[in-house]
Amino acid sequence: MDDWQNGGFDLYLHWPFCQSKCPYCDFNSHVAESIDQSRWKRAYLVEIDRIAAETPGRVLLSVFFGGGTPSLMEPGL
C-alpha cells in the first residue's frame, strides 16, 4: 500500500476554465464560451467516489480548488 493511502490526505480539484488566458500561465487552463457544469459535477463525484473506495478509513483533511479560475464554478456545484 502506498504511503498516500495510509494517513490523512488533501484533495485537489482542478477547474481548467478561465475567462481569458493569462500570457504567463503554465497551468492546464482553457477559455470556453460555455461550460457544461453539470457534466463536470458528475465527473468530480465519480472521481471522489473512486478515491473514497480506494482509501477506506482515511480522513480527508482539506479540499483545494485550483485551475483555471475556480471562482467561475456555479455556487451549487
PDB file of C-alpha atoms in Angstrom:
ATOM      1  CA  MET A   1       0.000   0.000   0.000  1.00  0.00           C
ATOM      2  CA  ASP A   2       1.417   3.391  -0.952  1.00  0.00           C
ATOM      3  CA  ASP A   3       2.051   5.965   1.767  1.00  0.00           C
ATOM      4  CA  TRP A   4      -0.700   8.295   0.458  1.00  0.00           C
ATOM      5  CA  GLN A   5      -3.229   5.569   1.277  1.00  0.00           C
ATOM      6  CA  ASN A   6      -2.262   5.314   4.971  1.00  0.00           C
ATOM      7  CA  GLY A   7      -2.903   8.665   6.707  1.00  0.00           C
ATOM      8  CA  GLY A   8      -4.934  11.827   6.327  1.00  0.00           C
ATOM      9  CA  PHE A   9      -4.945  13.370   2.884  1.00  0.00           C
ATOM     10  CA  ASP A  10      -5.808  16.517   0.964  1.00  0.00           C
ATOM     11  CA  LEU A  11      -7.824  16.685  -2.239  1.00  0.00           C
ATOM     12  CA  TYR A  12      -7.097  18.971  -5.191  1.00  0.00           C
ATOM     13  CA  LEU A  13      -9.927  19.618  -7.680  1.00  0.00           C
ATOM     14  CA  HIS A  14      -8.832  21.204 -10.943  1.00  0.00           C
ATOM     15  CA  TRP A  15     -11.200  23.584 -12.723  1.00  0.00           C
ATOM     16  CA  PRO A  16      -9.470  24.221 -16.060  1.00  0.00           C
ATOM     17  CA  PHE A  17     -11.545  27.161 -17.301  1.00  0.00           C
ATOM     18  CA  CYS A  18     -10.817  30.894 -17.384  1.00  0.00           C
ATOM     19  CA  GLN A  19     -12.457  33.999 -18.816  1.00  0.00           C
ATOM     20  CA  SER A  20      -9.175  34.739 -20.574  1.00  0.00           C
ATOM     21  CA  LYS A  21      -5.804  33.026 -20.778  1.00  0.00           C
ATOM     22  CA  CYS A  22      -3.078  34.946 -18.954  1.00  0.00           C
ATOM     23  CA  PRO A  23       0.115  35.160 -21.029  1.00  0.00           C
ATOM     24  CA  TYR A  24       2.287  33.963 -18.109  1.00  0.00           C
ATOM     25  CA  CYS A  25       0.090  30.984 -17.132  1.00  0.00           C
ATOM     26  CA  ASP A  26       1.568  27.483 -17.468  1.00  0.00           C
ATOM     27  CA  PHE A  27      -1.425  25.686 -15.964  1.00  0.00           C
ATOM     28  CA  ASN A  28      -3.798  23.428 -17.878  1.00  0.00           C
ATOM     29  CA  SER A  29      -6.473  26.060 -18.433  1.00  0.00           C
ATOM     30  CA  HIS A  30      -8.751  26.971 -21.303  1.00  0.00           C
ATOM     31  CA  VAL A  31     -11.112  29.737 -22.340  1.00  0.00           C
ATOM     32  CA  ALA A  32     -14.580  28.393 -23.065  1.00  0.00           C
ATOM     33  CA  GLU A  33     -17.713  30.261 -24.102  1.00  0.00           C
ATOM     34  CA  SER A  34     -19.919  27.740 -22.341  1.00  0.00           C
ATOM     35  CA  ILE A  35     -19.203  25.019 -19.800  1.00  0.00           C
ATOM     36  CA  ASP A  36     -21.438  22.045 -19.077  1.00  0.00           C
ATOM     37  CA  GLN A  37     -21.095  22.440 -15.320  1.00  0.00           C
ATOM     38  CA  SER A  38     -23.475  19.574 -14.533  1.00  0.00           C
ATOM     39  CA  ARG A  39     -21.243  17.237 -16.554  1.00  0.00           C
ATOM     40  CA  TRP A  40     -18.174  18.418 -14.634  1.00  0.00           C
ATOM     41  CA  LYS A  41     -20.021  17.947 -11.355  1.00  0.00           C
ATOM     42  CA  ARG A  42     -20.886  14.353 -12.292  1.00  0.00           C
ATOM     43  CA  ALA A  43     -17.261  13.680 -13.248  1.00  0.00           C
ATOM     44  CA  TYR A  44     -15.987  15.117  -9.945  1.00  0.00           C
ATOM     45  CA  LEU A  45     -18.451  12.964  -7.979  1.00  0.00           C
ATOM     46  CA  VAL A  46     -17.442   9.796  -9.848  1.00  0.00           C
ATOM     47  CA  GLU A  47     -13.773  10.504  -9.149  1.00  0.00           C
ATOM     48  CA  ILE A  48     -14.404  11.338  -5.475  1.00  0.00           C
ATOM     49  CA  ASP A  49     -16.360   8.082  -5.079  1.00  0.00           C
ATOM     50  CA  ARG A  50     -13.473   6.162  -6.659  1.00  0.00           C
ATOM     51  CA  ILE A  51     -10.931   7.742  -4.320  1.00  0.00           C
ATOM     52  CA  ALA A  52     -13.168   7.058  -1.305  1.00  0.00           C
ATOM     53  CA  ALA A  53     -13.394   3.382  -2.286  1.00  0.00           C
ATOM     54  CA  GLU A  54      -9.588   3.176  -2.554  1.00  0.00           C
ATOM     55  CA  THR A  55      -8.976   4.880   0.788  1.00  0.00           C
ATOM     56  CA  PRO A  56     -11.355   3.362   3.378  1.00  0.00           C
ATOM     57  CA  GLY A  57     -10.899   4.770   6.867  1.00  0.00           C
ATOM     58  CA  ARG A  58      -8.805   7.701   5.647  1.00  0.00           C
ATOM     59  CA  VAL A  59      -9.544  11.231   6.821  1.00  0.00           C
ATOM     60  CA  LEU A  60      -9.977  13.974   4.237  1.00  0.00           C
ATOM     61  CA  LEU A  61      -8.157  16.972   5.737  1.00  0.00           C
ATOM     62  CA  SER A  62      -8.814  19.658   3.137  1.00  0.00           C
ATOM     63  CA  VAL A  63     -10.155  20.328  -0.348  1.00  0.00           C
ATOM     64  CA  PHE A  64      -8.336  22.773  -2.621  1.00  0.00           C
ATOM     65  CA  PHE A  65      -9.924  24.139  -5.789  1.00  0.00           C
ATOM     66  CA  GLY A  66      -7.445  25.308  -8.404  1.00  0.00           C
ATOM     67  CA  GLY A  67      -7.248  25.858 -12.096  1.00  0.00           C
ATOM     68  CA  GLY A  68      -8.008  27.895 -14.160  1.00  0.00           C
ATOM     69  CA  THR A  69     -10.407  30.122 -12.296  1.00  0.00           C
ATOM     70  CA  PRO A  70     -12.430  28.033  -9.832  1.00  0.00           C
ATOM     71  CA  SER A  71     -14.499  31.080  -8.878  1.00  0.00           C
ATOM     72  CA  LEU A  72     -16.219  30.613 -12.272  1.00  0.00           C
ATOM     73  CA  MET A  73     -17.850  27.455 -10.902  1.00  0.00           C
ATOM     74  CA  GLU A  74     -21.543  27.795 -10.114  1.00  0.00           C
ATOM     75  CA  PRO A  75     -22.037  28.090  -6.322  1.00  0.00           C
ATOM     76  CA  GLY A  76     -24.199  24.946  -6.206  1.00  0.00           C
ATOM     77  CA  LEU A  77     -21.523  22.878  -7.898  1.00  0.00           C
TER      78      LEU A  77
END
